Every structure is written in C-alpha cells, then in structure tokens.
Amino acid sequence: MLTSVCRGILRGAVHKLRTRGAPLARLLCSNEEDIVGLGDADTIFALSSGQGRCGVAVVRVSGPASPTALRCMAGLTHSLPPPRTALLRSITDPQSKEVLDRGLVLWFPAPHSFTGEDSVEFHIHGGLAVTTAVLQALGNMSGMRPAEAGEFTRRAFQAGKLDLTEVEGLGDLIHAETEAQRRQALRQMSGELGRLYQDWSHRLKRCLAHVEAFIDFSEDELIEDGVLNQVDKAVVDLQTEMERHLKDERRGELLRSGVQVVIAGATNAGKSSLLNTLCQRPAAIVSPIAGTTRDVVETALDIGGFPVHLSDTAGLRESPDLVEREGVRRARERMEQADLTLVVVDSALLPCDAEQGAAFLQGHLRSVLSNQEQPETALPADKCLLVLNKSDLLPEDGRQKLTGELRRVSGLPPICLISCHSNEGLQDFLTVLHSRVKTLCGNPLSGAPTLTQARHRAHLQQCKAALAQYHRYRDTDLALAAEGVRLALTSLGRITGRVGAEEILDIIFKDFCIGK
Ligand SMILES: Nc1nc2c(ncn2[C@@H]2O[C@H](COP(=O)(O)OP(=O)(O)OP(=O)(O)O)[C@@H](O)[C@H]2O)c(=O)[nH]1
Ligand SMILES: [K+]
Ligand SMILES: [Mg+2]
C-alpha cells in the first residue's frame, strides 16, 4: 500500500521536475555532443529492482540520452567506461553537484543491451531516499521520462531482441512462484516455443510460395508437375504436428496458471480441516456444526514445485437455508471448473464390510459428483481422489485392511485414508496428490515445448481452420487455397508477434511491471 502511494508521489514529482530542470541539465553537461545527440526518441528510466528498502537497487536507463546521464551523474567527463563493465563511482546530482550515493555504473552501448538501445544501469543502495534522489536527478535531465509499465521489454521486442512468446516467458519468469513454473518460463524465454512456431511459419511460407508459383507459371508449363502434391503433403504434416501440439491436455497452461483443486463432500466430513492441514494455517473455520462453510475458501499451495489453487467448499446437502443453498450452488460450480476434486468422506460412517463399504462409496460419489441440474452428466471419476478422513476414529487393526480391500474394487477413484487430527496417512496422500498434479502439468523440461497461454491456443486453432481452407479449395480455386495458407501464416505470426497487432501487444505488455 505504502509503496504504491510512494510510487505515485514519486512519479508525479519526477514529471514536474523534468520540465523545470531541463535547461539546467543542458548547461551542466560539459560535453556539447551529448546534448546535440538527443533525438526525438524518449529516454526512459525506472527502478528495475522491486520497490521497498533493500541492499542494492538497480536503476535502468534506456534511450539516446543514456550516455549523457552516465557522464553527468558518474562524473565521467571525458570518456564512457568500457562496455558491460562495472565501475565504482560517486553518483552525483548534475544540478546541485551533491553526491547522492556511491555505487556501480554499467554502460551497455546499442545494440548489445536488453532493449537494443544505448542503456545504462546504476546499482545503488536500496534506501527510499537514495533511489528517490537518483530518480529525481534523472528526471531533471533533458529528454528523460519515467518508463511506463513494461516499456523496457516493449522496446526489446520492437528492436527484435525478443519475440512475443519470449516476452511472455520473461513475464512468467518474473511471476513464477514454484520450481516447475520457473523451469517452464525459462524454457519459453529461451525461445524454444517461438522457434517451433517460426519453423512452422517457414514451412508455410514455402508452401505459399509454391502455390503462388504454380498459379503464375503452370499455364506456361514452366513449373514441374507434382509441386502441388508436395504442398499437400507439407500442409498435412503441419496439421498433424499442430494437432499433436494442441492435444496437450492444457498442461502448459495449467502449470502457468495453477491446477484448480477443489475439496468437496458432505457436511462435517472434515473438508475445512483438510484445507487447514494442507495450508498449515486456520484459513477456514472448523466446527462440529454441519454447514459451517458457506463461501468458497481459497488458498495457494506449492505441491512439490507445482502450483495448486486449493478451494474448500460448502458441504453438499439439501438445506432450507437460503445462504447455505447458495454455498452449495457455489461448491458445485467450483467442482465443474476443477481440474481435480478431492471428495472427502468421514470414514467413521463407512460400513466395516468391504463390499458394503464399496457400495456406500459408490453411492456417495454419485451424489457428490452428479450435476444437480442435469443429473445424467456426472463429473468423471478420473478427475477425483477419494479422501477417507478421520481414520483415528476407526479401530487400529481394521484401518489398513479396509482400505486395502476398497482399493481392489474397480470403478472407484484412488483412495487415501487420512486423519486431519493425527496427520496419519498425510504423507501418502501428498504423494498421490503430487503425482496427480505432476501428470496434469507435465514435465516442463521434457518433450516438445508446450503452449502456455489460451492466446496461443486460439491462434493455433485459427491456423488449423485456415489450413482446412487450403484443402477445401485445392482442386477448385487455387487462389482461395493460397489465401488459406496466407491466413494460417498470419495466425501463426500473431503468436510470435511477427504480425503486428497493437491490441495483443497492449494486453501482453500491460502485464509487466514498471522497470521490466
Ligand atoms: N476425529 C476426527 N475429527 C475430525 C477430523 N477432521 C475433522 N474432524 C472434526 O470434524 C468436524 C467437522 O470438521 P470440518 O473441517 O468443519 O468439516 P467440514 O467438512 O468442513 O464441514 P462443513 O463446512 O460444515 O461442511 C470438526 O469437529 C472437526 O474437528 C479427523 O481427522 N478426526
Ligand atoms: K463443520
Ligand atoms: Mg467446512
């Protein structure tokens, strides 16, 4: 809260000082060339490390006035430092000549910088007064303005340093909260996904060139037979590869955004107790009163490196209470959106006999998983785990025997026997949960890179539809068939950003923070 307020104040102040201080900064810079060299392009600056007090803060500057900023503030009147080499200097305010801090300066001449422009980094002490003073001094200089959110990355993209999938990978890396997310983001940022789409683009371009050549030259018999057959094969191959790429069970997207796991079941089964046990804090109210939970209670978990959004829901039962009925409606809605449902059952209610126990569980599952509005459409049992809770209430000798027998009954989802009170069986349950989540997300490092965003999927589906147009018109109207290939290329280009679409860019860069 405080930091965003500070940032608002700071940015306002920098803006105001900029216009007032501009002529002064010119006078204070000893090297005339530096000033003449400024073009129309803005030079941007921002605190690139996070807000708040820290050991070292990094202030990044990019654009034509960067060398001026470096010279004026690091007292380098005669020459710039060697590229990409850290230099310890006093950082001074060019106007007041006051020393603001002592820190490292780095000079990245174009095009060998993140943005592709002349860039400078100041590594200063991370106190609020120091960073404020340095940012204000920069704002006082001619041609300088504070960067917008994501503007450094946008410039890198415009300079061709990154394609859009790499930009998204970078954004994901900054936001990655678990190991697997970090791995996937790093892989995408290294350009692997982009290269896959580039390869498809190259192949489509070749197809298009061949079709167009055929249209232009076949009448004069200047083109050999079989060219179109080659294109047919190339298009079919591409369709197959795209199909396979799209049939990924949304693994990359799940890993990026987190697996939705919902805890559901009858009242008092111990659903909220399970949520609290997993997140290790009393996030949800637990009580012996049936119908305690009404709202959906959510918490984020890291399960062995994979991100999970866990939701506790109202116990499923008929109720005359309006509020509880709404809770049950929300619970069912969540279950429909879930990637995995943990059906919690009070194991003390289980008949001791395995056969009767299995029948009980089957009936119970049916009532929990069925859709109330359309009773015939039940949630698939492979999307759930049966969690038999309160094992501490079962006789000690009967516990393992019962679950062993139940596990042998076909048609039941995997069964875990736990106790939220004694934590018995929790380790095994976590192992099962981890393996489920891992299967859902896939290994981000093995196999072909997976698509990570719904945006990719939408463009690829358009691409596929356009290729179907090629086949449709191949024998009747080659111009329309060629148009299909061209549309397919455009759709692919939208993924990597090679085909510009301002609105996509705005959406993607908006997700970045200032200074990135
Ligand atoms: N003996 C025993 N009691 C448990 C266990 N887990 C939960 N309970 C108790 O069962 C009661 C219900 O627990 P909750 O976690 O509130 O159950 P719930 O499923 O969230 O209930 P609703 O929100 O009302 O649907 C509480 O009194 C808990 O202390 C367990 O493993 N063993
Ligand atoms: K309860
Ligand atoms: Mg509850």
Coordinates of C-alpha atoms and ligand atoms in Angstrom, one line a residue:
M1 CA 0.0 0.0 0.0
L2 CA 2.6 2.4 1.1
T3 CA 4.9 1.7 -1.7
S4 CA 2.3 2.2 -4.4
V5 CA 1.4 5.5 -2.8
C6 CA 5.1 6.4 -2.7
R7 CA 5.5 5.5 -6.4
G8 CA 2.5 7.7 -7.3
I9 CA 4.0 10.7 -5.5
L10 CA 7.5 10.0 -6.9
R11 CA 6.3 9.7 -10.5
G12 CA 4.3 13.0 -10.1
A13 CA 7.3 14.8 -8.7
V14 CA 9.7 13.5 -11.4
H15 CA 7.3 14.7 -14.1
K16 CA 7.2 18.2 -12.7
L17 CA 10.9 18.5 -12.2
R18 CA 11.6 17.3 -15.7
T19 CA 10.3 20.4 -17.4
R20 CA 11.7 22.8 -14.9
G21 CA 15.2 21.2 -14.8
A22 CA 15.7 20.5 -18.5
P23 CA 17.6 23.7 -19.5
L24 CA 19.8 23.4 -16.4
A25 CA 20.8 19.9 -17.2
R26 CA 22.0 21.1 -20.6
L27 CA 24.2 23.8 -19.0
L28 CA 25.6 21.3 -16.5
C29 CA 26.6 18.7 -19.0
S30 CA 30.1 19.5 -20.1
N31 CA 30.1 17.7 -23.3
E32 CA 28.2 19.6 -26.0
E33 CA 27.9 16.5 -28.3
D34 CA 25.8 14.7 -25.7
I35 CA 23.1 17.2 -26.0
V36 CA 23.2 17.6 -29.7
G37 CA 23.0 13.8 -30.0
L38 CA 19.5 13.7 -28.5
G39 CA 16.8 12.7 -31.0
D40 CA 13.1 12.7 -30.6
A41 CA 13.0 9.3 -29.0
D42 CA 12.4 9.5 -25.3
T43 CA 15.0 8.1 -23.0
I44 CA 13.2 6.2 -20.2
F45 CA 14.3 5.3 -16.7
A46 CA 12.9 3.3 -13.8
L47 CA 13.8 1.5 -10.7
S48 CA 14.1 -2.0 -12.1
S49 CA 14.5 -3.8 -8.7
G50 CA 11.5 -4.1 -6.5
Q51 CA 10.0 -1.3 -4.5
G52 CA 10.9 -1.0 -0.9
R53 CA 14.1 -1.0 1.2
C54 CA 16.8 -3.4 0.0
G55 CA 20.6 -3.8 -0.1
V56 CA 21.1 -2.9 -3.8
A57 CA 18.6 -1.2 -6.1
V58 CA 19.1 -1.1 -9.9
V59 CA 18.0 1.9 -11.8
R60 CA 17.9 1.3 -15.5
V61 CA 18.1 3.9 -18.3
S62 CA 17.4 3.2 -22.0
G63 CA 17.5 5.5 -25.0
P64 CA 19.7 8.1 -26.7
A65 CA 20.3 10.2 -23.6
S66 CA 21.7 7.3 -21.6
P67 CA 25.4 8.1 -22.2
T68 CA 24.7 11.7 -21.1
A69 CA 23.0 10.5 -18.0
L70 CA 26.0 8.3 -17.3
R71 CA 28.6 11.0 -17.9
C72 CA 26.7 13.7 -15.9
M73 CA 25.9 11.5 -12.9
A74 CA 29.0 9.4 -12.7
G75 CA 31.4 12.3 -13.3
L76 CA 32.8 10.8 -16.5
T77 CA 33.5 13.9 -18.4
H78 CA 35.9 12.6 -21.0
S79 CA 35.1 9.1 -21.9
L80 CA 32.5 6.4 -21.3
P81 CA 33.5 3.3 -19.4
P82 CA 34.3 0.1 -21.2
P83 CA 31.0 -1.6 -22.2
R84 CA 29.4 -4.0 -19.8
T85 CA 32.0 -3.5 -17.1
A86 CA 31.1 -2.5 -13.6
L87 CA 32.7 0.7 -12.4
L88 CA 32.5 2.1 -8.8
R89 CA 31.7 5.8 -8.9
S90 CA 30.2 8.6 -6.8
I91 CA 26.7 9.2 -8.2
T92 CA 26.0 12.9 -8.2
D93 CA 23.1 15.1 -8.9
P94 CA 24.1 17.1 -12.1
Q95 CA 22.2 20.2 -10.9
S96 CA 23.3 20.5 -7.3
K97 CA 26.5 18.6 -7.7
E98 CA 25.6 16.8 -4.5
V99 CA 26.9 13.3 -4.1
L100 CA 23.7 11.1 -3.8
D101 CA 25.4 7.7 -3.3
R102 CA 28.4 5.7 -4.2
G103 CA 27.6 2.7 -6.5
L104 CA 28.3 0.7 -9.6
V105 CA 27.6 2.0 -13.1
L106 CA 27.4 -0.1 -16.2
W107 CA 27.3 1.0 -19.8
F108 CA 25.6 -1.1 -22.5
P109 CA 26.1 0.5 -25.9
A110 CA 23.5 -0.3 -28.6
P111 CA 22.7 -2.8 -29.9
H112 CA 24.2 -5.0 -27.1
S113 CA 21.7 -4.3 -24.5
F114 CA 18.4 -5.7 -23.3
T115 CA 16.4 -3.1 -25.2
G116 CA 18.8 -2.9 -28.1
E117 CA 19.2 0.8 -27.3
D118 CA 22.1 2.6 -25.5
S119 CA 21.4 1.7 -21.9
V120 CA 22.9 2.4 -18.5
E121 CA 22.5 0.8 -15.1
F122 CA 23.1 2.4 -11.8
H123 CA 23.5 -0.1 -8.9
I124 CA 22.9 2.0 -5.9
H125 CA 21.9 1.4 -2.2
G126 CA 18.3 0.5 -2.0
G127 CA 17.0 3.0 0.6
L128 CA 14.0 5.1 -0.3
A129 CA 15.9 8.4 -0.1
V130 CA 18.7 7.2 -2.3
T131 CA 16.5 5.8 -5.0
T132 CA 14.2 8.8 -4.9
A133 CA 17.1 11.2 -5.2
V134 CA 18.7 9.3 -8.2
L135 CA 15.3 9.0 -10.0
Q136 CA 14.7 12.7 -9.5
A137 CA 18.1 13.6 -10.8
L138 CA 17.5 11.6 -13.9
G139 CA 14.0 13.1 -14.3
N140 CA 15.7 16.6 -14.3
M141 CA 17.7 15.8 -17.3
S142 CA 16.7 16.7 -20.8
G143 CA 14.9 14.0 -22.9
M144 CA 14.3 11.8 -19.9
R145 CA 11.0 10.5 -18.6
P146 CA 9.9 7.7 -16.3
A147 CA 9.2 4.4 -18.0
E148 CA 5.7 3.1 -18.4
A149 CA 4.9 -0.5 -17.2
G150 CA 6.7 -3.0 -19.4
E151 CA 8.3 -0.3 -21.6
F152 CA 11.8 -1.7 -21.5
T153 CA 10.5 -5.1 -22.6
R154 CA 8.4 -3.4 -25.3
R155 CA 11.5 -1.7 -26.7
A156 CA 13.4 -5.0 -26.7
F157 CA 10.5 -6.5 -28.7
Q158 CA 10.4 -3.6 -31.1
A159 CA 14.2 -4.0 -31.6
G160 CA 13.6 -7.6 -32.5
K161 CA 15.5 -8.8 -29.4
L162 CA 12.6 -11.0 -28.2
D163 CA 9.5 -12.4 -29.9
L164 CA 6.2 -12.3 -28.1
T165 CA 6.5 -15.8 -26.7
E166 CA 9.8 -14.9 -25.2
V167 CA 8.3 -11.7 -23.8
E168 CA 5.6 -13.8 -22.2
G169 CA 8.2 -16.3 -20.9
L170 CA 10.0 -13.4 -19.3
G171 CA 6.8 -12.1 -17.7
D172 CA 6.0 -15.6 -16.5
L173 CA 9.6 -16.0 -15.1
I174 CA 9.1 -12.8 -13.1
H175 CA 5.8 -14.1 -11.7
A176 CA 6.9 -17.7 -11.3
E177 CA 6.2 -18.9 -7.8
T178 CA 7.1 -22.6 -8.0
E179 CA 10.1 -24.6 -9.4
A180 CA 8.2 -26.1 -12.3
Q181 CA 6.7 -22.7 -13.3
R182 CA 10.2 -21.3 -13.3
R183 CA 11.5 -24.1 -15.5
Q184 CA 8.7 -23.7 -18.0
A185 CA 9.1 -19.9 -18.1
L186 CA 12.8 -20.1 -18.6
R187 CA 12.4 -22.6 -21.4
Q188 CA 9.9 -20.3 -23.1
M189 CA 12.0 -17.3 -22.6
S190 CA 15.0 -19.0 -24.2
G191 CA 12.9 -19.0 -27.3
E192 CA 12.1 -22.7 -27.7
L193 CA 8.4 -22.3 -28.2
G194 CA 9.0 -19.3 -30.5
R195 CA 11.4 -21.4 -32.6
L196 CA 8.8 -24.1 -33.0
Y197 CA 6.3 -21.6 -34.4
Q198 CA 9.0 -19.9 -36.5
D199 CA 9.8 -23.3 -38.1
W200 CA 6.1 -23.8 -38.9
S201 CA 6.0 -20.3 -40.4
H202 CA 9.0 -21.0 -42.6
R203 CA 7.4 -24.2 -43.9
L204 CA 4.1 -22.4 -44.5
K205 CA 5.9 -19.6 -46.4
R206 CA 7.4 -22.2 -48.6
C207 CA 4.0 -23.8 -49.3
L208 CA 2.6 -20.4 -50.1
A209 CA 5.5 -19.6 -52.5
H210 CA 5.0 -22.9 -54.3
V211 CA 1.2 -22.4 -54.7
E212 CA 1.7 -18.9 -56.0
A213 CA 4.4 -20.0 -58.4
F214 CA 2.0 -22.7 -59.6
I215 CA -0.7 -20.2 -60.1
D216 CA 1.6 -17.8 -62.0
F217 CA 3.6 -20.3 -64.2
S218 CA 1.8 -23.6 -64.6
E219 CA 0.0 -22.4 -67.7
D220 CA 3.3 -21.8 -69.5
E221 CA 4.4 -25.2 -68.3
L222 CA 7.4 -23.5 -66.6
I223 CA 6.8 -25.4 -63.4
E224 CA 7.2 -29.1 -62.9
D225 CA 4.4 -31.4 -62.0
G226 CA 4.0 -32.6 -58.5
V227 CA 4.6 -29.2 -56.9
L228 CA 1.1 -29.1 -55.5
N229 CA 1.4 -32.6 -54.3
Q230 CA 4.4 -31.6 -52.3
V231 CA 2.5 -28.7 -50.8
D232 CA -0.4 -31.1 -49.9
K233 CA 2.0 -33.3 -48.0
A234 CA 3.7 -30.4 -46.3
V235 CA 0.3 -29.0 -45.2
V236 CA -0.9 -32.3 -43.9
D237 CA 2.3 -32.8 -42.0
L238 CA 1.9 -29.4 -40.4
Q239 CA -1.7 -30.1 -39.5
T240 CA -0.6 -33.3 -37.8
E241 CA 2.1 -31.6 -35.8
M242 CA -0.3 -28.8 -34.8
E243 CA -2.9 -31.3 -33.8
R244 CA -0.4 -33.1 -31.5
H245 CA 0.8 -29.8 -30.1
L246 CA -2.8 -28.7 -29.3
K247 CA -3.6 -32.1 -27.7
D248 CA -1.6 -31.4 -24.6
E249 CA -4.4 -31.5 -22.1
R250 CA -3.6 -27.9 -21.4
R251 CA -0.5 -28.9 -19.4
G252 CA 1.5 -25.8 -20.1
E253 CA -1.5 -23.5 -19.3
L254 CA -2.2 -25.4 -16.1
L255 CA 1.4 -25.1 -14.9
R256 CA 1.4 -21.4 -15.8
S257 CA -1.8 -20.6 -14.0
G258 CA -2.0 -23.3 -11.4
V259 CA -4.1 -26.5 -11.0
Q260 CA -7.6 -26.0 -9.6
V261 CA -8.1 -28.5 -6.8
V262 CA -11.5 -28.4 -5.1
I263 CA -12.3 -30.1 -1.7
A264 CA -15.9 -31.3 -1.8
G265 CA -18.1 -33.7 0.1
A266 CA -20.9 -34.0 2.7
T267 CA -21.1 -31.7 5.7
N268 CA -18.8 -32.4 8.6
A269 CA -16.6 -34.7 6.5
G270 CA -13.6 -32.6 7.5
K271 CA -13.1 -30.6 4.3
S272 CA -12.1 -27.4 6.0
S273 CA -9.9 -29.4 8.4
L274 CA -8.1 -30.8 5.3
L275 CA -7.6 -27.3 3.8
N276 CA -6.2 -26.0 7.0
T277 CA -3.9 -29.1 7.3
L278 CA -2.6 -28.6 3.8
C279 CA -2.0 -24.8 4.1
Q280 CA -0.8 -25.1 7.7
R281 CA -2.9 -22.3 9.0
P282 CA -6.5 -21.9 10.1
A283 CA -7.7 -20.4 6.8
A284 CA -11.2 -21.9 7.1
I285 CA -13.5 -22.2 10.1
V286 CA -13.7 -25.7 11.5
S287 CA -16.6 -26.7 13.8
P288 CA -18.7 -29.7 14.7
I289 CA -21.7 -27.9 13.3
A290 CA -22.8 -29.2 9.9
G291 CA -23.0 -26.5 7.3
T292 CA -20.2 -24.3 8.8
T293 CA -18.6 -23.4 5.4
R294 CA -20.7 -21.4 3.0
D295 CA -18.3 -19.3 0.9
V296 CA -15.5 -20.9 -1.1
V297 CA -12.3 -20.5 0.8
E298 CA -9.2 -20.4 -1.4
T299 CA -5.5 -20.8 -0.8
A300 CA -2.5 -21.2 -3.0
L301 CA -0.1 -24.2 -2.5
D302 CA 3.2 -25.3 -3.8
I303 CA 2.9 -29.1 -4.2
G304 CA 6.4 -30.4 -4.9
G305 CA 7.2 -27.5 -7.2
F306 CA 3.8 -27.4 -8.9
P307 CA 1.3 -24.6 -8.3
V308 CA -2.1 -25.5 -6.9
H309 CA -5.1 -23.4 -6.1
L310 CA -7.0 -25.2 -3.4
S311 CA -10.6 -24.4 -2.6
D312 CA -12.7 -25.5 0.3
T313 CA -16.4 -25.6 -0.3
A314 CA -19.7 -25.9 1.5
G315 CA -20.8 -29.4 2.5
L316 CA -23.3 -30.8 -0.1
R317 CA -26.7 -31.3 1.3
E318 CA -30.3 -30.2 0.8
S319 CA -31.0 -27.2 3.0
P320 CA -33.9 -24.9 3.6
D321 CA -31.4 -22.1 4.5
L322 CA -31.1 -19.7 1.6
V323 CA -27.4 -18.9 2.4
E324 CA -26.4 -22.5 2.6
R325 CA -28.2 -23.3 -0.6
E326 CA -26.1 -20.6 -2.3
G327 CA -23.0 -22.1 -0.8
V328 CA -23.9 -25.5 -2.2
R329 CA -24.5 -23.9 -5.6
R330 CA -21.0 -22.3 -5.5
A331 CA -19.5 -25.6 -4.4
R332 CA -21.0 -27.4 -7.4
E333 CA -19.9 -24.6 -9.7
R334 CA -16.3 -24.9 -8.4
M335 CA -16.3 -28.7 -8.9
E336 CA -17.3 -28.2 -12.5
Q337 CA -14.4 -25.9 -13.2
A338 CA -11.9 -28.1 -11.2
D339 CA -9.0 -30.0 -12.7
L340 CA -9.1 -32.3 -9.7
T341 CA -11.8 -32.8 -6.9
L342 CA -10.9 -34.3 -3.5
V343 CA -14.0 -36.0 -2.3
V344 CA -13.7 -36.1 1.5
V345 CA -15.7 -38.8 3.3
D346 CA -16.0 -39.3 7.1
S347 CA -14.6 -42.8 7.3
A348 CA -16.4 -43.5 10.6
L349 CA -19.6 -43.6 8.5
L350 CA -18.2 -46.5 6.4
P351 CA -19.7 -49.9 6.9
C352 CA -17.0 -52.3 8.1
D353 CA -17.6 -54.8 5.4
A354 CA -15.6 -54.1 2.3
E355 CA -18.4 -54.9 -0.1
Q356 CA -20.9 -52.8 1.7
G357 CA -18.2 -50.1 2.1
A358 CA -17.6 -50.1 -1.7
A359 CA -21.3 -49.8 -2.4
F360 CA -21.6 -47.0 0.1
L361 CA -18.7 -45.1 -1.5
Q362 CA -20.1 -45.6 -5.0
G363 CA -23.5 -44.2 -4.0
H364 CA -21.8 -41.4 -2.1
L365 CA -19.7 -40.5 -5.1
R366 CA -22.6 -40.5 -7.4
S367 CA -24.5 -38.0 -5.2
V368 CA -21.4 -35.8 -4.7
L369 CA -20.3 -35.8 -8.3
S370 CA -23.6 -35.6 -10.1
N371 CA -24.8 -32.4 -11.6
Q372 CA -28.0 -31.4 -9.9
E373 CA -29.4 -29.6 -12.9
Q374 CA -28.5 -32.4 -15.3
P375 CA -28.3 -35.5 -13.1
E376 CA -27.1 -37.7 -16.0
T377 CA -23.9 -35.7 -16.5
A378 CA -21.7 -36.7 -13.6
L379 CA -18.1 -35.5 -13.2
P380 CA -15.7 -38.1 -14.5
A381 CA -14.4 -40.2 -11.6
D382 CA -10.8 -40.0 -13.1
K383 CA -10.9 -36.3 -12.1
C384 CA -11.1 -37.1 -8.4
L385 CA -9.5 -38.6 -5.4
L386 CA -11.4 -40.2 -2.6
V387 CA -10.1 -38.9 0.8
L388 CA -11.3 -41.0 3.7
N389 CA -10.8 -38.7 6.7
K390 CA -10.9 -39.3 10.4
S391 CA -9.0 -42.6 10.3
D392 CA -8.3 -42.0 14.0
L393 CA -11.9 -43.0 14.7
L394 CA -11.5 -46.4 13.1
P395 CA -10.2 -49.4 15.1
E396 CA -6.5 -49.6 14.5
D397 CA -6.4 -53.1 13.2
G398 CA -9.3 -52.6 10.7
R399 CA -7.9 -49.5 9.0
Q400 CA -5.4 -50.9 6.6
K401 CA -7.4 -54.0 5.9
L402 CA -10.5 -51.9 4.9
T403 CA -8.6 -49.5 2.6
G404 CA -6.7 -52.4 1.1
E405 CA -9.9 -54.2 0.2
L406 CA -11.6 -51.0 -1.0
R407 CA -8.6 -50.2 -3.3
R408 CA -9.1 -53.5 -5.1
V409 CA -12.7 -52.6 -6.0
S410 CA -12.8 -51.5 -9.6
G411 CA -14.6 -48.3 -10.6
L412 CA -13.6 -46.4 -7.6
P413 CA -11.1 -43.4 -7.8
P414 CA -7.8 -43.7 -5.9
I415 CA -8.4 -43.9 -2.2
C416 CA -6.4 -42.2 0.6
L417 CA -7.0 -42.8 4.2
I418 CA -6.0 -39.9 6.4
S419 CA -6.7 -38.2 9.7
C420 CA -6.6 -34.4 10.0
H421 CA -6.3 -34.8 13.7
S422 CA -3.3 -37.2 13.9
N423 CA -1.9 -36.5 10.4
E424 CA -1.9 -40.2 9.8
G425 CA -1.7 -41.0 6.1
L426 CA -1.0 -37.5 5.2
Q427 CA 2.4 -38.2 3.6
D428 CA 0.9 -40.9 1.3
F429 CA -1.9 -38.6 0.4
L430 CA 0.5 -35.9 -0.5
T431 CA 2.5 -38.3 -2.7
V432 CA -0.7 -39.2 -4.6
L433 CA -1.7 -35.6 -4.9
H434 CA 1.7 -34.6 -6.1
S435 CA 1.8 -37.3 -8.8
R436 CA -1.7 -36.3 -10.0
V437 CA -0.7 -32.6 -10.2
K438 CA 2.5 -33.6 -11.9
T439 CA 0.7 -35.6 -14.5
L440 CA -1.7 -32.7 -15.1
C441 CA 1.1 -30.2 -15.6
G442 CA 3.6 -32.5 -17.3
N443 CA 7.4 -32.1 -17.1
P444 CA 8.2 -28.6 -18.4
L445 CA 11.6 -29.7 -19.5
S446 CA 10.9 -32.9 -21.4
G447 CA 9.4 -33.3 -24.9
A448 CA 8.4 -30.6 -27.2
P449 CA 7.7 -27.2 -25.6
T450 CA 4.0 -26.8 -24.6
L451 CA 1.9 -23.8 -25.3
T452 CA 1.3 -21.9 -22.1
Q453 CA -1.5 -19.4 -22.9
A454 CA -5.1 -19.5 -24.1
R455 CA -3.9 -16.9 -26.6
H456 CA -1.6 -19.4 -28.3
R457 CA -4.3 -22.0 -28.5
A458 CA -6.8 -19.6 -30.1
H459 CA -4.3 -18.5 -32.8
L460 CA -3.3 -22.1 -33.5
Q461 CA -6.9 -23.1 -33.9
Q462 CA -7.4 -20.3 -36.4
C463 CA -4.3 -21.5 -38.1
K464 CA -5.7 -25.0 -38.4
A465 CA -9.0 -23.8 -39.7
A466 CA -7.2 -21.7 -42.4
L467 CA -5.2 -24.8 -43.5
A468 CA -8.5 -26.7 -43.9
Q469 CA -9.5 -23.9 -46.3
Y470 CA -6.4 -24.9 -48.4
H471 CA -7.6 -28.5 -48.8
R472 CA -11.2 -27.3 -49.4
Y473 CA -10.2 -25.2 -52.5
R474 CA -7.1 -27.0 -53.6
D475 CA -8.9 -28.6 -56.6
T476 CA -11.4 -25.9 -57.4
D477 CA -9.9 -22.5 -56.8
L478 CA -6.2 -22.2 -56.1
A479 CA -6.3 -18.5 -55.3
L480 CA -8.6 -19.3 -52.4
A481 CA -6.5 -22.2 -51.4
A482 CA -3.4 -19.9 -51.3
E483 CA -5.4 -17.4 -49.2
G484 CA -6.0 -20.2 -46.7
V485 CA -2.2 -20.7 -46.3
R486 CA -1.7 -16.9 -46.1
L487 CA -4.3 -16.7 -43.3
A488 CA -2.6 -19.6 -41.5
L489 CA 0.7 -17.7 -41.6
T490 CA -1.0 -14.6 -40.2
S491 CA -2.4 -16.6 -37.3
L492 CA 1.0 -18.1 -36.5
G493 CA 2.6 -14.7 -36.8
R494 CA 0.3 -13.3 -34.2
I495 CA 1.6 -15.8 -31.6
T496 CA 5.2 -14.7 -32.0
G497 CA 4.3 -11.1 -32.8
R498 CA 5.8 -11.1 -36.2
V499 CA 2.5 -10.0 -37.5
G500 CA 1.8 -6.8 -35.6
A501 CA -1.5 -6.5 -33.8
E502 CA -1.4 -3.5 -31.4
E503 CA -4.1 -4.8 -29.2
I504 CA -2.3 -8.0 -28.5
L505 CA 0.8 -6.1 -27.6
D506 CA -1.1 -3.8 -25.3
I507 CA -2.5 -6.8 -23.4
I508 CA 0.8 -8.5 -23.1
F509 CA 3.0 -5.5 -22.1
K510 CA 0.4 -4.3 -19.7
D511 CA 1.1 -7.3 -17.5
F512 CA 4.6 -6.1 -16.9
C513 CA 5.7 -4.0 -14.0
I514 CA 7.5 -0.7 -14.2
G515 CA 11.2 -1.2 -14.8
K516 CA 10.9 -4.5 -16.6
Ligands
LIG1 N1 -11.7 -37.3 14.9 C1 -11.5 -36.5 13.9 N2 -12.3 -35.5 13.7 C2 -12.1 -34.6 12.7 C3 -11.1 -34.9 11.8 N3 -11.1 -33.9 10.8 C4 -12.1 -33.1 11.2 N4 -12.7 -33.5 12.3 C5 -13.8 -32.9 13.0 O1 -14.9 -32.9 12.2 C6 -15.7 -31.8 12.5 C7 -16.0 -31.1 11.1 O2 -14.9 -30.6 10.6 P1 -14.9 -29.5 9.4 O3 -13.5 -29.4 8.9 O4 -15.5 -28.3 9.9 O5 -15.8 -30.3 8.4 P2 -16.4 -29.7 7.0 O6 -16.4 -30.8 6.1 O7 -15.6 -28.5 6.6 O8 -17.8 -29.2 7.5 P3 -18.8 -28.2 6.7 O9 -18.0 -27.0 6.4 O10 -19.8 -28.0 7.8 O11 -19.4 -28.9 5.6 C8 -14.9 -30.9 13.4 O12 -15.4 -31.0 14.7 C9 -13.5 -31.4 13.3 O13 -12.7 -31.2 14.4 C10 -10.2 -36.1 11.9 O14 -9.3 -36.4 11.2 N5 -10.5 -36.8 13.0
K2 K -18.4 -28.4 10.1
MG3 MG -16.1 -26.6 6.2

